[in-house]
Amino acid sequence: MALNTMNSIVQLHNYFKQYDVTGYYSGKSERIVADDVIFLWNKKRPSQIREMSEMSPTITRIKDVNSYMEAVSVKERVAACLSVFIRRQSPTPGGSIGRQGKQSNASYEGKTLSPGMIMELNPGDDVSVVNPPAQGASAADFVRLQQRLTGSGQGISYEATARDMSQVNYSSARQGLLEDQKTYQIEQQYFVDHLLTEIYETFLISAVLSGAIAIKDFWINKKKYMQHEWTPPGSKWIDPIKEANANKVSLNTNQTTLAEIAASSGQDWKEIIDQRARELEYMRQKGVNIGDDSTKK
C-alpha cells in the first residue's frame, strides 16, 4: 500500500501481483486505488486494524502434525532396517602376538545379512540385534486427535476435516453435517453481504451508465432493479429418502416452505415449479402416464 499526494489530496493505493490463467506470476504488479478494492476480512477483536488468515487459530496444530509425521516417518524407516552389532566378550588389545593376535585381525566390515545365511563368529563374539520400537500405531491416534481439534477450531467436524467416516453412524453423521452447514451458511452469508452484493450493484450501475443496458426508469426505480437473491450451492443428504419424507411432512404441516427446501439444494423454487409444469404438460401431450394423478388433470 502506498500514498500518492497530488493537489493536496492523499489517495491510498494497493499493489496486486499479476498472474496468468495458468497461475504463473508475471513478475509485475498493478496499482489500484484503495477505494476500488473490496477488503474481505473478519474483525476478530476491537483493536484489530488489518486482516488475518482464517487458519491462524489452527495453523500451529497443522504445523505440529507435519513435523510429527515427518519424525515418525524417519523413525519407521530406521525401524524397518535390521541392525546387528557384534559384541566381543574378550576383546584383544592391539599389538598382541601369537595365535590370539592373528584371530583378532578378523573383522566384520562390509558384511550384510541375507536370507538363509549361515556365518561363524569369531571366538568370544556375540550378536546383539537393534530393534527400535515403532510409533506407527500411536501416530494414527495422535493425528486423529489433532485433526479433530483443528476442525473444531474452524467450526467444522472431524469427519469434514479428515474425510473419515469410519467412526460414525447415520445419526451422528447427520448431526455433524447439520453443524457443519451452520458454519458454511455463516461464511456464505458474509460473502454475499460484503462482496457479491456490492459487486452486483456496482456492475449494474456501471452497465447503465455505460449504456450497455438501457433502462429508462432505472434511477427512479433503482431500488426495484437492485432487488436480487443469491442461492448458495446446495448440499446432498446422507439418506435422500429419509430427508425427502421429512421435507414432505414439514411442507404439509407448514413447518417449512418450498423456497427453503429448494434453497437447501441450491435451486430456485420458481424454476422448479416452471420446469415441472413444462414437463407435466409435455407428458400430457404425449400421453405418458407416470402413475401420478397430476398428469391426468
PDB file of N, CA, C and O in Angstrom, residues 192 196-198 200-201 204 223-230:
ATOM      1  N   VAL A 192     -21.861 -13.047   0.747  1.00  0.00           N
ATOM      2  CA  VAL A 192     -22.915 -12.371  -0.026  1.00  0.00           C
ATOM      3  C   VAL A 192     -23.039 -10.911   0.375  1.00  0.00           C
ATOM      4  O   VAL A 192     -23.107 -10.015  -0.471  1.00  0.00           O
ATOM      5  N   LEU A 196     -20.454 -10.155  -2.836  1.00  0.00           N
ATOM      6  CA  LEU A 196     -21.263 -10.422  -4.019  1.00  0.00           C
ATOM      7  C   LEU A 196     -22.287  -9.326  -4.274  1.00  0.00           C
ATOM      8  O   LEU A 196     -22.468  -8.894  -5.422  1.00  0.00           O
ATOM      9  N   THR A 197     -22.966  -8.875  -3.214  1.00  0.00           N
ATOM     10  CA  THR A 197     -23.975  -7.830  -3.392  1.00  0.00           C
ATOM     11  C   THR A 197     -23.355  -6.530  -3.882  1.00  0.00           C
ATOM     12  O   THR A 197     -23.895  -5.856  -4.778  1.00  0.00           O
ATOM     13  N   GLU A 198     -22.218  -6.185  -3.335  1.00  0.00           N
ATOM     14  CA  GLU A 198     -21.548  -4.949  -3.761  1.00  0.00           C
ATOM     15  C   GLU A 198     -21.084  -5.058  -5.210  1.00  0.00           C
ATOM     16  O   GLU A 198     -21.175  -4.091  -5.978  1.00  0.00           O
ATOM     17  N   TYR A 200     -22.493  -6.929  -7.543  1.00  0.00           N
ATOM     18  CA  TYR A 200     -23.687  -6.906  -8.379  1.00  0.00           C
ATOM     19  C   TYR A 200     -24.198  -5.484  -8.582  1.00  0.00           C
ATOM     20  O   TYR A 200     -24.485  -5.067  -9.717  1.00  0.00           O
ATOM     21  N   GLU A 201     -24.320  -4.732  -7.503  1.00  0.00           N
ATOM     22  CA  GLU A 201     -24.838  -3.369  -7.601  1.00  0.00           C
ATOM     23  C   GLU A 201     -23.884  -2.472  -8.401  1.00  0.00           C
ATOM     24  O   GLU A 201     -24.328  -1.670  -9.231  1.00  0.00           O
ATOM     25  N   LEU A 204     -24.201  -3.429 -12.108  1.00  0.00           N
ATOM     26  CA  LEU A 204     -25.453  -2.968 -12.720  1.00  0.00           C
ATOM     27  C   LEU A 204     -25.426  -1.468 -12.968  1.00  0.00           C
ATOM     28  O   LEU A 204     -25.827  -0.996 -14.043  1.00  0.00           O
ATOM     29  N   LYS A 223     -34.328   1.037  -6.560  1.00  0.00           N
ATOM     30  CA  LYS A 223     -34.459   0.003  -5.533  1.00  0.00           C
ATOM     31  C   LYS A 223     -35.074  -1.265  -6.100  1.00  0.00           C
ATOM     32  O   LYS A 223     -34.695  -2.381  -5.734  1.00  0.00           O
ATOM     33  N   LYS A 224     -36.022  -1.100  -7.020  1.00  0.00           N
ATOM     34  CA  LYS A 224     -36.678  -2.273  -7.617  1.00  0.00           C
ATOM     35  C   LYS A 224     -35.685  -3.076  -8.454  1.00  0.00           C
ATOM     36  O   LYS A 224     -35.653  -4.316  -8.394  1.00  0.00           O
ATOM     37  N   TYR A 225     -34.872  -2.375  -9.232  1.00  0.00           N
ATOM     38  CA  TYR A 225     -33.928  -3.077 -10.090  1.00  0.00           C
ATOM     39  C   TYR A 225     -32.747  -3.653  -9.300  1.00  0.00           C
ATOM     40  O   TYR A 225     -32.065  -4.560  -9.778  1.00  0.00           O
ATOM     41  N   MET A 226     -32.501  -3.122  -8.126  1.00  0.00           N
ATOM     42  CA  MET A 226     -31.414  -3.624  -7.301  1.00  0.00           C
ATOM     43  C   MET A 226     -31.802  -4.877  -6.524  1.00  0.00           C
ATOM     44  O   MET A 226     -30.947  -5.548  -5.953  1.00  0.00           O
ATOM     45  N   GLN A 227     -33.081  -5.196  -6.484  1.00  0.00           N
ATOM     46  CA  GLN A 227     -33.511  -6.371  -5.741  1.00  0.00           C
ATOM     47  C   GLN A 227     -32.981  -7.643  -6.404  1.00  0.00           C
ATOM     48  O   GLN A 227     -33.089  -7.824  -7.617  1.00  0.00           O
ATOM     49  N   HIS A 228     -32.406  -8.488  -5.619  1.00  0.00           N
ATOM     50  CA  HIS A 228     -31.862  -9.743  -6.124  1.00  0.00           C
ATOM     51  C   HIS A 228     -31.753 -10.725  -4.962  1.00  0.00           C
ATOM     52  O   HIS A 228     -31.911 -10.355  -3.798  1.00  0.00           O
ATOM     53  N   GLU A 229     -31.484 -11.952  -5.292  1.00  0.00           N
ATOM     54  CA  GLU A 229     -31.363 -13.008  -4.282  1.00  0.00           C
ATOM     55  C   GLU A 229     -30.278 -13.978  -4.715  1.00  0.00           C
ATOM     56  O   GLU A 229     -30.241 -14.408  -5.879  1.00  0.00           O
ATOM     57  N   TRP A 230     -29.405 -14.300  -3.781  1.00  0.00           N
ATOM     58  CA  TRP A 230     -28.319 -15.236  -4.049  1.00  0.00           C
ATOM     59  C   TRP A 230     -28.693 -16.620  -3.529  1.00  0.00           C
ATOM     60  O   TRP A 230     -29.175 -16.767  -2.415  1.00  0.00           O
TER      61      TRP A 230
END
